[in-house]
Amino acid sequence: MSREGLINLALGLGLLAFPLWAEWAEEPFMITLSTRVAILALAGVGLNLSLGLGGLVSLGHAAFFGIGGYAMGILASHAQSYTPIFEWPLVIEGTKAMPVIWLVAIAAAGLLALAIGALSLRTSGVYFIMITLAFGQMLFYFAVSWPAYGGEDGLSIYVRNAFPGLNTLVPLQFFLIAYALLMAVLGLAALITRSPFGLALDAARQVPVRVETVGIAPYRLRLIAFVISGMITGLAGALYADLNRFVSPAMFNWQTSGEIVILVILGGTARLFGPVAGAAFFVALEHLLGGVSDYWRIYLGLVLLAVVLFARGGIVGTLAGREAADG
Amino acid sequence: MSFSLFVEQLLNGLQLGVTLFLTASGLTLVFGVMGLINLAHGSLFMIGAYAAAAVAGATGSFLLASAASLAAAAAAGALIEMVVIRRLYSRDHLDQVLATFALILILSEGTRWIFGSFPLYLSIPDWLAGPVTLPGGIRYPLYRLTIILVGLVIAAGLFLLIARTRLGIRIRAGESDREIVAALGVNIAALYTIVFAIGAALAGLSGALVGAIQSVQVGMGEPVMILAFVVIVIGGIGSIRGALIGAILVGVTDTLGRAMLPDLFRLFMDNSAATSVGSALASMLIYVLMAAVLIVRPTGLYGARGA
């Protein structure tokens, strides 16, 4: 097994072992923190597909994170008030069933990613960064000024949504749901990376001209990658809203996009388990520094600056060396 | 909507556009010359506003406060350029995004640390307060009219600086080929610091001018920075003329949209639904404008091909 494989195994097992220890030590808050790590890592795995493999630096993934959150909020709020979402042309009721919510979140994020991607991918480089940022912010302002679902105040859900056979209010059980989804999506990401599609996408990032020469359109590859990426981040958004039992326009805020990008980079761009390492580091930093100082974001900024300027390759890249991934 | 209200909203849009131009021109200049995407440009806007509020509080003079905003933002810009930004020119855009995002965290939290979480207030000076009567009997706040004039004068000055002065020639030359410029004996590092400081100073002044209309608080720079991004995407990255046209388009579209859309929807909806649908759509209007420009011209109105 390669060094990166060992690191991945350690990260995967570590993320499982920590909340099990916390359960034994009766520290439920630590389990909640682990759930946060798993969910943010899931959002990061989504972004990593477009940013790492596709080379598409999106600063607008909060759009997908937020739409996932609102999919959960809207469905669950209608279910808890027993009012249908639509009465015409057909009656659509809200729901508290997680699997249904996830599917709706994934579909909504996928459609949104298709629309944003189709427009943004007409450009590249710095235009792409600014345009994804702008579209993310558009949804933020829309969520703030649309009063039907709480507007600026957001939506609260009284009871966490249900998963058949489990009690999601028990922290460890909810963690296991998030962890299982994370592992499944990591497996999917590994498959995508090795598939012909993933290889072509990787090639389109490195030498787009050659990909075109062999008859593959980079635009289509990138659009598909962007849509899958958005769907995964949307699923993470639905889980995140369920973790907090609250969704607000803050999920759409561009700072959220920035934080997802940060944890991908901190972990190691284009590394399979990079987002897991990055999310664990980010949440640990937030928790530890947040206890020391109200102004902990200054230190987050300094750490980030140091990583960008001096430790390129992120956590996994630094530990595993340059063997596995190229540039 | 009556004619005088329409003119008033049009002027409001122009005023927003002019302040956006002050912020966007620095962004686009820095991108054009150094190839750098700077997310922390909004923080320089904020620094200008805080410097102005602090100096106005101490001296009571609005002119001194404006000068302080220029000086503080230029100094902060030069310092940031020399310590951090300079190391990023040779990096890819992703590294630039991250490092400047880190700068936002540091500058925002640092400002909150020094000045606290409560907003500061910068008041309009007495000699600029109150309305003036425009031709046609339209009354409009003198302060906003002053902002429009100051902004247009600065825009003209910036065009002259770039087109007519030795510094402008060097900036344009640095944009095309930095090696040749350096070989001709221009200190390219100093040139970059000066360009960055000019952009910072303009953003800082914009922060001070807007600060007297809104409140001065941490995080005030980011919405402006994102609007400035929309402006330069529409105008074409690297083009000052594009930034001016884009800024005025965005300012007028946003202001008129917010004023007129709810009324428009009231024609075929009941009042409260029209207000909510209208205001929600109005908040998205400039992004729709951006998308429309992108479909027609992916590199913006005045952008070079393949940026």
Short mmCIF file of N, CA and C in Angstrom, two decimals, chain B residues 164-250:
data_model
loop_
_atom_site.label_atom_id
_atom_site.label_comp_id
_atom_site.label_asym_id
_atom_site.label_seq_id
_atom_site.Cartn_x
_atom_site.Cartn_y
_atom_site.Cartn_z
N ARG B 164 -1.64 59.82 -20.35
CA ARG B 164 -0.79 60.96 -20.65
C ARG B 164 0.50 61.05 -19.85
N THR B 165 0.59 60.41 -18.70
CA THR B 165 1.78 60.63 -17.87
C THR B 165 2.81 59.52 -18.08
N ARG B 166 4.04 59.81 -17.61
CA ARG B 166 5.11 58.83 -17.71
C ARG B 166 4.76 57.57 -16.89
N LEU B 167 4.18 57.80 -15.70
CA LEU B 167 3.77 56.66 -14.87
C LEU B 167 2.75 55.80 -15.63
N GLY B 168 1.82 56.48 -16.30
CA GLY B 168 0.80 55.75 -17.06
C GLY B 168 1.41 54.93 -18.17
N ILE B 169 2.41 55.52 -18.85
CA ILE B 169 3.09 54.78 -19.92
C ILE B 169 3.74 53.52 -19.35
N ARG B 170 4.38 53.68 -18.21
CA ARG B 170 5.04 52.53 -17.58
C ARG B 170 4.02 51.47 -17.17
N ILE B 171 2.88 51.94 -16.63
CA ILE B 171 1.84 50.97 -16.23
C ILE B 171 1.37 50.18 -17.44
N ARG B 172 1.11 50.91 -18.55
CA ARG B 172 0.63 50.21 -19.75
C ARG B 172 1.71 49.27 -20.30
N ALA B 173 2.97 49.74 -20.21
CA ALA B 173 4.05 48.89 -20.69
C ALA B 173 4.17 47.64 -19.83
N GLY B 174 4.03 47.81 -18.50
CA GLY B 174 4.12 46.68 -17.58
C GLY B 174 3.03 45.66 -17.85
N GLU B 175 1.88 46.18 -18.32
CA GLU B 175 0.76 45.32 -18.66
C GLU B 175 1.13 44.40 -19.84
N SER B 176 1.84 44.97 -20.82
CA SER B 176 2.13 44.17 -22.02
C SER B 176 3.32 43.25 -21.84
N ASP B 177 4.40 43.75 -21.25
CA ASP B 177 5.60 42.93 -21.18
C ASP B 177 6.50 43.37 -20.04
N ARG B 178 6.45 42.65 -18.94
CA ARG B 178 7.17 43.11 -17.77
C ARG B 178 8.68 42.95 -17.93
N GLU B 179 9.14 41.93 -18.67
CA GLU B 179 10.59 41.71 -18.81
C GLU B 179 11.25 42.87 -19.55
N ILE B 180 10.62 43.26 -20.67
CA ILE B 180 11.20 44.35 -21.47
C ILE B 180 11.23 45.64 -20.65
N VAL B 181 10.11 45.89 -19.92
CA VAL B 181 10.06 47.12 -19.12
C VAL B 181 11.18 47.11 -18.09
N ALA B 182 11.38 45.95 -17.46
CA ALA B 182 12.44 45.85 -16.45
C ALA B 182 13.80 46.04 -17.11
N ALA B 183 13.97 45.49 -18.32
CA ALA B 183 15.24 45.60 -19.01
C ALA B 183 15.52 47.04 -19.42
N LEU B 184 14.46 47.83 -19.61
CA LEU B 184 14.65 49.24 -19.98
C LEU B 184 14.94 50.11 -18.75
N GLY B 185 15.10 49.48 -17.60
CA GLY B 185 15.55 50.23 -16.43
C GLY B 185 14.44 50.73 -15.54
N VAL B 186 13.20 50.24 -15.73
CA VAL B 186 12.12 50.62 -14.81
C VAL B 186 12.13 49.65 -13.63
N ASN B 187 12.04 50.22 -12.44
CA ASN B 187 11.99 49.37 -11.24
C ASN B 187 10.60 48.76 -11.15
N ILE B 188 10.48 47.51 -11.65
CA ILE B 188 9.16 46.92 -11.81
C ILE B 188 8.51 46.63 -10.45
N ALA B 189 9.32 46.28 -9.46
CA ALA B 189 8.75 45.99 -8.13
C ALA B 189 8.12 47.25 -7.55
N ALA B 190 8.83 48.39 -7.68
CA ALA B 190 8.28 49.64 -7.17
C ALA B 190 7.04 50.04 -7.95
N LEU B 191 7.06 49.82 -9.27
CA LEU B 191 5.90 50.15 -10.11
C LEU B 191 4.66 49.38 -9.63
N TYR B 192 4.86 48.08 -9.35
CA TYR B 192 3.73 47.26 -8.89
C TYR B 192 3.20 47.76 -7.56
N THR B 193 4.12 48.13 -6.66
CA THR B 193 3.67 48.64 -5.36
C THR B 193 2.85 49.91 -5.55
N ILE B 194 3.32 50.79 -6.46
CA ILE B 194 2.59 52.05 -6.70
C ILE B 194 1.21 51.76 -7.28
N VAL B 195 1.12 50.86 -8.26
CA VAL B 195 -0.17 50.53 -8.86
C VAL B 195 -1.12 49.99 -7.79
N PHE B 196 -0.60 49.09 -6.96
CA PHE B 196 -1.44 48.51 -5.92
C PHE B 196 -1.92 49.58 -4.95
N ALA B 197 -1.00 50.50 -4.58
CA ALA B 197 -1.36 51.56 -3.63
C ALA B 197 -2.39 52.51 -4.24
N ILE B 198 -2.28 52.81 -5.54
CA ILE B 198 -3.28 53.68 -6.19
C ILE B 198 -4.65 53.02 -6.13
N GLY B 199 -4.70 51.74 -6.50
CA GLY B 199 -5.97 51.01 -6.44
C GLY B 199 -6.54 51.01 -5.03
N ALA B 200 -5.66 50.79 -4.04
CA ALA B 200 -6.10 50.75 -2.64
C ALA B 200 -6.64 52.11 -2.23
N ALA B 201 -5.94 53.19 -2.62
CA ALA B 201 -6.37 54.54 -2.23
C ALA B 201 -7.76 54.85 -2.78
N LEU B 202 -8.00 54.47 -4.04
CA LEU B 202 -9.32 54.72 -4.64
C LEU B 202 -10.40 53.95 -3.90
N ALA B 203 -10.12 52.67 -3.56
CA ALA B 203 -11.09 51.89 -2.80
C ALA B 203 -11.33 52.53 -1.44
N GLY B 204 -10.26 53.01 -0.81
CA GLY B 204 -10.38 53.64 0.51
C GLY B 204 -11.24 54.88 0.46
N LEU B 205 -11.03 55.72 -0.55
CA LEU B 205 -11.83 56.94 -0.70
C LEU B 205 -13.29 56.58 -0.91
N SER B 206 -13.52 55.55 -1.73
CA SER B 206 -14.88 55.10 -1.96
C SER B 206 -15.52 54.68 -0.64
N GLY B 207 -14.74 53.98 0.20
CA GLY B 207 -15.25 53.56 1.51
C GLY B 207 -15.64 54.76 2.36
N ALA B 208 -14.82 55.81 2.34
CA ALA B 208 -15.12 57.00 3.14
C ALA B 208 -16.38 57.70 2.62
N LEU B 209 -16.49 57.81 1.28
CA LEU B 209 -17.66 58.51 0.71
C LEU B 209 -18.94 57.75 1.02
N VAL B 210 -18.90 56.41 0.87
CA VAL B 210 -20.09 55.59 1.14
C VAL B 210 -20.35 55.51 2.64
N GLY B 211 -19.25 55.55 3.42
CA GLY B 211 -19.39 55.44 4.88
C GLY B 211 -20.28 56.50 5.48
N ALA B 212 -20.35 57.68 4.84
CA ALA B 212 -21.21 58.73 5.38
C ALA B 212 -22.68 58.50 5.05
N ILE B 213 -22.95 57.61 4.10
CA ILE B 213 -24.35 57.30 3.77
C ILE B 213 -24.81 56.08 4.57
N GLN B 214 -23.93 55.06 4.64
CA GLN B 214 -24.26 53.87 5.44
C GLN B 214 -23.53 53.98 6.78
N SER B 215 -23.50 52.88 7.54
CA SER B 215 -22.68 52.88 8.73
C SER B 215 -21.35 52.21 8.40
N VAL B 216 -20.34 52.53 9.21
CA VAL B 216 -19.00 51.99 8.99
C VAL B 216 -18.84 50.76 9.87
N GLN B 217 -18.76 49.58 9.25
CA GLN B 217 -18.66 48.37 10.06
C GLN B 217 -17.82 47.31 9.37
N VAL B 218 -17.37 46.34 10.18
CA VAL B 218 -16.58 45.24 9.65
C VAL B 218 -17.45 44.45 8.68
N GLY B 219 -16.87 44.06 7.55
CA GLY B 219 -17.63 43.30 6.57
C GLY B 219 -18.33 44.17 5.56
N MET B 220 -18.23 45.53 5.69
CA MET B 220 -18.88 46.41 4.73
C MET B 220 -18.23 46.32 3.35
N GLY B 221 -16.98 45.85 3.30
CA GLY B 221 -16.25 45.84 2.04
C GLY B 221 -16.62 44.69 1.12
N GLU B 222 -17.04 43.56 1.70
CA GLU B 222 -17.20 42.37 0.86
C GLU B 222 -18.34 42.48 -0.15
N PRO B 223 -19.53 42.97 0.26
CA PRO B 223 -20.58 43.12 -0.77
C PRO B 223 -20.13 44.04 -1.90
N VAL B 224 -19.41 45.11 -1.54
CA VAL B 224 -18.93 46.03 -2.56
C VAL B 224 -17.92 45.34 -3.47
N MET B 225 -17.04 44.52 -2.85
CA MET B 225 -16.03 43.83 -3.65
C MET B 225 -16.71 42.88 -4.66
N ILE B 226 -17.77 42.18 -4.20
CA ILE B 226 -18.42 41.24 -5.11
C ILE B 226 -19.13 42.00 -6.23
N LEU B 227 -19.75 43.15 -5.88
CA LEU B 227 -20.34 43.98 -6.93
C LEU B 227 -19.27 44.47 -7.89
N ALA B 228 -18.10 44.79 -7.34
CA ALA B 228 -17.01 45.26 -8.21
C ALA B 228 -16.57 44.13 -9.14
N PHE B 229 -16.60 42.89 -8.66
CA PHE B 229 -16.30 41.75 -9.53
C PHE B 229 -17.31 41.68 -10.68
N VAL B 230 -18.59 41.83 -10.33
CA VAL B 230 -19.62 41.80 -11.37
C VAL B 230 -19.34 42.90 -12.39
N VAL B 231 -18.97 44.09 -11.86
CA VAL B 231 -18.67 45.23 -12.74
C VAL B 231 -17.55 44.89 -13.71
N ILE B 232 -16.45 44.32 -13.20
CA ILE B 232 -15.33 44.13 -14.13
C ILE B 232 -15.53 42.89 -15.00
N VAL B 233 -16.37 41.95 -14.57
CA VAL B 233 -16.71 40.85 -15.48
C VAL B 233 -17.53 41.41 -16.65
N ILE B 234 -18.46 42.33 -16.34
CA ILE B 234 -19.26 42.95 -17.40
C ILE B 234 -18.38 43.82 -18.30
N GLY B 235 -17.51 44.63 -17.67
CA GLY B 235 -16.72 45.58 -18.44
C GLY B 235 -15.56 44.94 -19.17
N GLY B 236 -15.10 43.79 -18.69
CA GLY B 236 -13.90 43.18 -19.27
C GLY B 236 -12.73 43.40 -18.32
N ILE B 237 -12.13 42.30 -17.86
CA ILE B 237 -11.10 42.43 -16.82
C ILE B 237 -9.88 43.12 -17.39
N GLY B 238 -9.38 44.12 -16.67
CA GLY B 238 -8.18 44.83 -17.11
C GLY B 238 -8.48 46.15 -17.81
N SER B 239 -9.74 46.40 -18.13
CA SER B 239 -10.08 47.62 -18.86
C SER B 239 -10.69 48.66 -17.92
N ILE B 240 -10.03 49.84 -17.83
CA ILE B 240 -10.56 50.91 -16.99
C ILE B 240 -11.85 51.45 -17.58
N ARG B 241 -11.87 51.59 -18.92
CA ARG B 241 -13.09 52.09 -19.56
C ARG B 241 -14.24 51.12 -19.31
N GLY B 242 -13.93 49.81 -19.43
CA GLY B 242 -14.94 48.80 -19.15
C GLY B 242 -15.45 48.90 -17.72
N ALA B 243 -14.53 49.19 -16.79
CA ALA B 243 -14.94 49.31 -15.39
C ALA B 243 -15.92 50.47 -15.21
N LEU B 244 -15.65 51.60 -15.91
CA LEU B 244 -16.54 52.76 -15.78
C LEU B 244 -17.93 52.44 -16.36
N ILE B 245 -17.95 51.90 -17.59
CA ILE B 245 -19.24 51.57 -18.21
C ILE B 245 -19.97 50.51 -17.38
N GLY B 246 -19.23 49.47 -16.98
CA GLY B 246 -19.82 48.39 -16.19
C GLY B 246 -20.38 48.90 -14.87
N ALA B 247 -19.62 49.79 -14.19
CA ALA B 247 -20.05 50.29 -12.88
C ALA B 247 -21.34 51.07 -13.02
N ILE B 248 -21.43 51.92 -14.05
CA ILE B 248 -22.64 52.73 -14.20
C ILE B 248 -23.82 51.85 -14.60
N LEU B 249 -23.56 50.85 -15.49
CA LEU B 249 -24.62 49.91 -15.84
C LEU B 249 -25.15 49.19 -14.60
N VAL B 250 -24.22 48.67 -13.79
CA VAL B 250 -24.64 47.92 -12.60
C VAL B 250 -25.36 48.82 -11.62
#
